[in-house]
Amino acid sequence: APKLVCMSWFDGDKGGLLHREEDAVGHFEREFLNNPEVRLIGHNAAYDCGVMVQAKPDLIEALFEAYEQDRVLDTGVRMILRNISKGLERDEDDEHPGYKRPTYRLEDLCQELLGETVEGKNGPTAWRLRYHELDAVPVAQWPDAARTYAFEDARFTFRCWKKLQTLAQTETEGAGAFDLEPQCRHAWWIHLMCSWGIRTDSEAVDSLEAEIQRRLALVMPRLIEAGIYSLDTKTNKLKKNTKVLKKLVLEDFTGRCLMAPKTPYSSRFPQGQIKADKETLESCEHPLLVEMSHVGSETSLLTGAIPILRKGAVYPFNALWLTLMGTGRTGCGGKENPGNLQNLRRKGGVRECYV
């Protein structure tokens, strides 16, 4: 978590903004955390609680107690539950082409729930990621935009919460409030788990990489000889020849009097295309195609998993954990933060690297 610079709050009537040097943590502890009548509502509240704990580690027990008392709630978690209940947490499919899963930044909630656009969140002059510049500056000397952003952050969170509570009173929205408190507790321990990270053993990583390279060295010459791979003279790298691969798949299936699997029809490919994915290749009898079914996963380990595993041997690997998915389960990893600790491959090697 980053260093605490300031704390803002709003209760619907009054609010405030305190610098760390103005006893922001002490105010939080006395007025809010230790008051059993106060509910702490934030947007990504677990992250904010983590910042507070880093500023004052002995807050951890009181925060756990507040979570156990269902006093720490989250607008983001509440919104995800709402969208799950409405069937909006899904991926693009044939019935919903081009569908994009909702996002849950505070500005997204303000736009959807309040119909308002939040200013100052992005851009080179935005203060959202610049408060470290004001670490040694009293709040009274801050630029107006910095003070406004910090206070509005709390006010917008309160307003979004009130709107969600109003929606929850209706029959169609009420189901989305189910399980809120437990899910907010889950968000807290998931955040702590993410912050702590996980380490790897460098010798185990070396051993895994050497074994993958050994296996690829055995099979790649045969795949090159069959024309499935060829050398790209421009990049000096091996390039997969999908035409040859699909031709071999078709021959394998027709030789067994079977229809080769095809992709769905499209305007570009009215008859569909012969599949050559891992599942299709594994169902083939041609030895090269069976070997080819393992090459993709082995190559992805070398280019994707091994670099992540190596980082974990130097400093903790902090995977991106997602509190809630459309299925109600947690998620792990993403395009900007790869490394899915929740769904490691069954085949040995990777799991043994984590310590």
Coordinates of C-alpha atoms in Angstrom, one line a residue, residues 52-351:
M52 CA -4.3 2.8 7.3
V53 CA -2.7 -0.4 8.7
Q54 CA 0.5 0.5 7.0
A55 CA 0.4 3.9 8.6
K56 CA -0.3 2.4 12.0
P57 CA 0.1 -1.4 12.1
D58 CA -1.6 -1.9 15.5
L59 CA -4.9 -1.0 13.8
I60 CA -5.1 -4.5 12.3
E61 CA -6.9 -6.1 15.2
A62 CA -9.5 -3.4 15.4
L63 CA -10.1 -3.5 11.7
F64 CA -10.6 -7.3 11.8
E65 CA -13.1 -6.7 14.6
A66 CA -14.9 -4.0 12.6
Y67 CA -15.2 -6.4 9.6
E68 CA -16.5 -9.2 11.8
Q69 CA -19.1 -6.7 13.1
D70 CA -20.2 -6.0 9.5
R71 CA -19.2 -2.4 9.9
V72 CA -16.9 -2.1 6.9
L73 CA -18.8 -2.0 3.6
D74 CA -17.9 -1.3 0.0
T75 CA -19.7 0.4 -2.8
G76 CA -17.7 -1.5 -5.4
V77 CA -18.6 -4.9 -3.9
R78 CA -22.3 -3.8 -3.6
M79 CA -22.3 -2.8 -7.3
I80 CA -20.8 -6.1 -8.4
L81 CA -23.5 -8.0 -6.4
R82 CA -26.2 -5.9 -8.0
N83 CA -24.9 -6.6 -11.5
I84 CA -24.6 -10.3 -10.8
S85 CA -28.2 -10.4 -9.7
K86 CA -29.2 -8.6 -12.9
G87 CA -27.2 -10.9 -15.1
L88 CA -24.8 -8.2 -16.2
E89 CA -21.6 -9.9 -15.1
R90 CA -21.1 -12.0 -18.2
D91 CA -18.8 -12.3 -21.2
E92 CA -19.5 -11.6 -24.8
D93 CA -21.5 -14.5 -26.4
D94 CA -23.6 -15.2 -29.5
E95 CA -26.6 -13.6 -27.9
H96 CA -24.7 -10.5 -26.8
P97 CA -22.1 -9.7 -29.5
G98 CA -19.7 -6.9 -28.6
Y99 CA -20.9 -6.9 -24.9
K100 CA -18.4 -5.4 -22.5
R101 CA -18.3 -6.4 -18.9
P102 CA -19.1 -3.5 -16.5
T103 CA -16.2 -1.7 -14.8
Y104 CA -16.3 -0.6 -11.2
R105 CA -14.2 2.5 -10.8
L106 CA -15.8 5.2 -8.6
E107 CA -16.3 7.4 -11.7
D108 CA -18.1 4.4 -13.4
L109 CA -20.5 4.2 -10.5
C110 CA -21.1 7.9 -10.5
Q111 CA -21.9 7.9 -14.1
E112 CA -24.3 5.0 -13.9
L113 CA -26.0 5.6 -10.5
L114 CA -25.9 9.4 -10.4
G115 CA -25.7 10.4 -14.0
E116 CA -22.7 12.6 -13.2
T117 CA -19.2 12.7 -14.7
V118 CA -16.4 12.9 -12.2
E119 CA -13.7 15.4 -13.2
G120 CA -10.1 15.3 -12.3
K121 CA -9.6 11.5 -12.3
N122 CA -7.3 11.2 -15.2
G123 CA -4.8 13.2 -17.2
P124 CA -1.4 14.7 -16.5
T125 CA -2.8 17.3 -14.1
A126 CA -5.1 14.9 -12.2
W127 CA -4.4 14.6 -8.5
R128 CA -5.5 11.0 -8.1
L129 CA -1.9 9.7 -8.2
R130 CA -0.1 12.8 -7.2
Y131 CA -0.7 13.2 -3.5
H132 CA 2.8 12.1 -2.7
E133 CA 3.8 15.6 -4.0
L134 CA 1.8 17.1 -1.1
D135 CA 3.2 14.8 1.6
A136 CA 5.1 17.6 3.4
V137 CA 2.6 20.4 2.6
P138 CA -0.2 21.3 5.0
V139 CA -3.7 20.9 3.6
A140 CA -4.3 24.7 3.9
Q141 CA -1.6 25.3 1.3
W142 CA -2.8 22.6 -1.1
P143 CA -4.1 23.7 -4.6
D144 CA -7.9 24.0 -4.6
A145 CA -8.1 21.1 -7.1
A146 CA -6.2 18.7 -4.8
R147 CA -8.5 19.6 -1.8
T148 CA -11.6 19.3 -3.9
Y149 CA -10.7 16.0 -5.4
A150 CA -9.9 14.4 -2.0
F151 CA -13.1 15.6 -0.4
E152 CA -15.3 14.9 -3.4
D153 CA -14.0 11.3 -3.4
A154 CA -15.6 10.7 0.0
R155 CA -18.8 12.6 -1.0
F156 CA -19.3 10.7 -4.2
T157 CA -18.8 7.4 -2.4
F158 CA -21.5 8.4 0.1
R159 CA -23.9 9.4 -2.6
C160 CA -23.3 6.2 -4.6
W161 CA -24.0 4.2 -1.4
K162 CA -27.2 6.0 -0.7
K163 CA -28.4 5.4 -4.3
L164 CA -27.6 1.7 -4.1
Q165 CA -29.5 1.5 -0.8
T166 CA -32.5 3.2 -2.4
L167 CA -32.4 0.7 -5.4
A168 CA -32.1 -2.2 -3.0
Q169 CA -35.5 -1.3 -1.6
T170 CA -37.2 -2.3 -4.8
E171 CA -38.1 -5.9 -5.6
T172 CA -35.9 -6.1 -8.7
E173 CA -32.8 -4.7 -7.0
G174 CA -33.2 -6.3 -3.5
A175 CA -31.5 -9.6 -4.5
G176 CA -28.3 -7.7 -5.2
A177 CA -27.9 -6.8 -1.6
F178 CA -27.7 -10.5 -0.5
D179 CA -24.3 -11.6 0.9
L180 CA -22.9 -8.1 1.0
E181 CA -21.3 -8.2 4.4
P182 CA -19.5 -11.6 3.9
Q183 CA -18.3 -10.5 0.5
C184 CA -16.8 -7.3 2.0
R185 CA -15.0 -9.4 4.5
H186 CA -13.7 -11.6 1.7
A187 CA -12.5 -8.5 -0.1
W188 CA -10.4 -7.6 3.0
W189 CA -8.6 -10.9 3.3
I190 CA -8.1 -11.1 -0.5
H191 CA -6.5 -7.7 -0.3
L192 CA -4.2 -8.8 2.5
M193 CA -3.3 -11.9 0.6
C194 CA -2.5 -9.8 -2.5
S195 CA -0.4 -7.4 -0.5
W196 CA 1.6 -10.1 1.2
G197 CA 2.3 -11.9 -2.1
I198 CA 4.0 -15.2 -2.7
R199 CA 7.6 -16.3 -3.3
T200 CA 9.2 -18.9 -5.6
D201 CA 12.3 -21.1 -5.4
S202 CA 14.9 -20.1 -8.0
E203 CA 16.3 -23.6 -8.2
A204 CA 12.8 -25.1 -8.9
V205 CA 12.3 -22.4 -11.6
D206 CA 15.6 -23.2 -13.2
S207 CA 14.7 -26.9 -13.2
L208 CA 11.3 -26.3 -14.8
E209 CA 12.7 -24.1 -17.5
A210 CA 15.4 -26.6 -18.4
E211 CA 12.9 -29.4 -18.5
I212 CA 10.6 -27.4 -20.8
Q213 CA 13.5 -26.6 -23.1
R214 CA 14.5 -30.2 -23.2
R215 CA 11.0 -31.4 -24.2
L216 CA 10.8 -28.7 -26.9
A217 CA 14.2 -29.6 -28.2
L218 CA 13.0 -33.2 -28.8
V219 CA 9.8 -32.4 -30.6
M220 CA 10.5 -29.2 -32.6
P221 CA 12.8 -30.7 -35.2
R222 CA 10.1 -33.2 -36.1
L223 CA 7.5 -30.4 -36.3
I224 CA 9.8 -28.4 -38.5
E225 CA 10.4 -31.3 -40.8
A226 CA 6.7 -31.8 -41.2
G227 CA 6.2 -28.1 -42.1
I228 CA 4.1 -27.3 -39.1
Y229 CA 6.8 -24.8 -38.1
S230 CA 9.2 -22.8 -40.3
L231 CA 11.9 -20.2 -39.7
D232 CA 10.7 -16.6 -40.3
T233 CA 13.6 -15.0 -42.0
K234 CA 12.5 -11.5 -41.0
T235 CA 12.3 -12.1 -37.3
N236 CA 14.6 -15.2 -37.2
K237 CA 12.0 -16.9 -35.1
L238 CA 9.9 -20.1 -35.6
K239 CA 6.5 -19.4 -37.1
K240 CA 3.6 -21.8 -37.0
N241 CA 2.1 -22.8 -40.4
T242 CA -1.6 -23.1 -39.6
K243 CA -2.5 -24.3 -43.1
V244 CA -0.3 -27.3 -42.8
L245 CA -1.5 -28.0 -39.3
K246 CA -5.2 -27.8 -40.3
K247 CA -4.5 -30.0 -43.3
L248 CA -3.0 -32.7 -41.1
V249 CA -6.0 -32.4 -38.7
L250 CA -8.4 -32.9 -41.6
E251 CA -6.5 -35.9 -42.8
D252 CA -6.4 -37.4 -39.3
F253 CA -10.1 -37.2 -38.9
T254 CA -11.1 -38.2 -42.4
G255 CA -8.8 -41.2 -42.2
R256 CA -10.9 -42.4 -39.2
C257 CA -14.1 -41.6 -41.1
L258 CA -14.9 -38.7 -38.8
M259 CA -15.9 -35.1 -39.4
A260 CA -13.1 -32.7 -38.4
P261 CA -14.2 -30.1 -35.8
K262 CA -14.9 -26.7 -37.3
T263 CA -15.2 -23.2 -36.0
P264 CA -18.7 -21.5 -36.1
Y265 CA -19.7 -20.1 -39.4
S266 CA -19.0 -16.4 -40.1
S267 CA -19.3 -13.9 -43.0
R268 CA -15.6 -14.3 -43.6
F269 CA -15.6 -18.1 -43.3
P270 CA -19.2 -19.3 -44.4
Q271 CA -18.2 -23.0 -44.0
G272 CA -16.2 -22.5 -40.8
Q273 CA -12.6 -23.4 -40.4
I274 CA -10.9 -26.6 -39.3
K275 CA -10.0 -26.4 -35.7
A276 CA -6.5 -26.8 -34.5
D277 CA -6.8 -26.0 -30.8
K278 CA -5.4 -28.0 -28.0
E279 CA -8.6 -30.0 -27.4
T280 CA -8.8 -30.9 -31.1
L281 CA -5.1 -31.9 -31.4
E282 CA -5.4 -34.1 -28.2
S283 CA -8.2 -36.0 -29.9
C284 CA -6.1 -36.8 -32.9
E285 CA -4.1 -40.1 -33.5
H286 CA -1.3 -38.6 -35.6
P287 CA 1.8 -38.6 -33.3
L288 CA 2.9 -35.2 -34.4
L289 CA -0.5 -33.7 -33.8
V290 CA -0.6 -35.2 -30.3
E291 CA 2.9 -33.7 -29.6
M292 CA 1.8 -30.4 -31.1
S293 CA -1.0 -30.3 -28.5
H294 CA 1.6 -29.8 -25.8
V295 CA 3.8 -27.3 -27.6
G296 CA 1.5 -24.4 -27.1
S297 CA 1.3 -24.8 -23.4
E298 CA 5.0 -25.5 -23.1
T299 CA 5.8 -22.4 -25.1
S300 CA 3.4 -20.2 -23.1
L301 CA 5.1 -21.4 -19.9
L302 CA 8.5 -20.2 -21.2
T303 CA 7.2 -16.8 -22.4
G304 CA 4.6 -16.2 -19.7
A305 CA 5.0 -18.2 -16.5
I306 CA 8.8 -18.5 -16.3
P307 CA 9.4 -14.7 -16.2
I308 CA 6.8 -14.3 -13.4
L309 CA 8.2 -17.2 -11.5
R310 CA 11.7 -15.7 -11.7
K311 CA 10.4 -12.4 -10.3
G312 CA 9.0 -14.3 -7.4
A313 CA 12.4 -15.6 -6.5
V314 CA 13.7 -12.0 -6.1
Y315 CA 10.7 -10.3 -4.4
P316 CA 7.1 -11.3 -3.6
F317 CA 4.8 -11.8 -6.6
N318 CA 1.6 -9.9 -5.9
A319 CA -1.1 -11.4 -8.1
L320 CA -4.2 -9.4 -9.0
W321 CA -7.0 -11.0 -7.1
L322 CA -10.6 -10.2 -8.0
T323 CA -13.1 -10.3 -5.2
L324 CA -16.1 -11.4 -7.2
M325 CA -16.8 -12.8 -10.7
G326 CA -20.1 -13.4 -12.4
T327 CA -20.1 -16.9 -11.1
G328 CA -19.8 -15.7 -7.5
R329 CA -16.3 -17.1 -7.3
T330 CA -13.0 -15.1 -7.0
G331 CA -10.8 -14.4 -9.9
C332 CA -7.0 -14.0 -10.3
G333 CA -4.8 -12.5 -12.9
G334 CA -5.4 -10.2 -15.9
K335 CA -3.9 -8.8 -19.0
E336 CA -2.0 -6.1 -17.2
N337 CA -1.1 -8.3 -14.2
P338 CA -0.7 -11.9 -15.5
G339 CA -0.3 -14.8 -13.2
N340 CA -3.3 -16.9 -12.3
L341 CA -2.5 -18.5 -8.9
Q342 CA -6.1 -19.8 -8.7
N343 CA -5.9 -22.0 -11.8
L344 CA -2.4 -23.5 -12.0
R345 CA -1.9 -26.2 -14.5
R346 CA -2.4 -29.7 -13.3
K347 CA 0.8 -31.0 -14.9
G348 CA 3.7 -30.9 -12.4
G349 CA 6.4 -28.2 -12.4
V350 CA 4.7 -24.9 -11.8
R351 CA 3.1 -25.6 -8.4

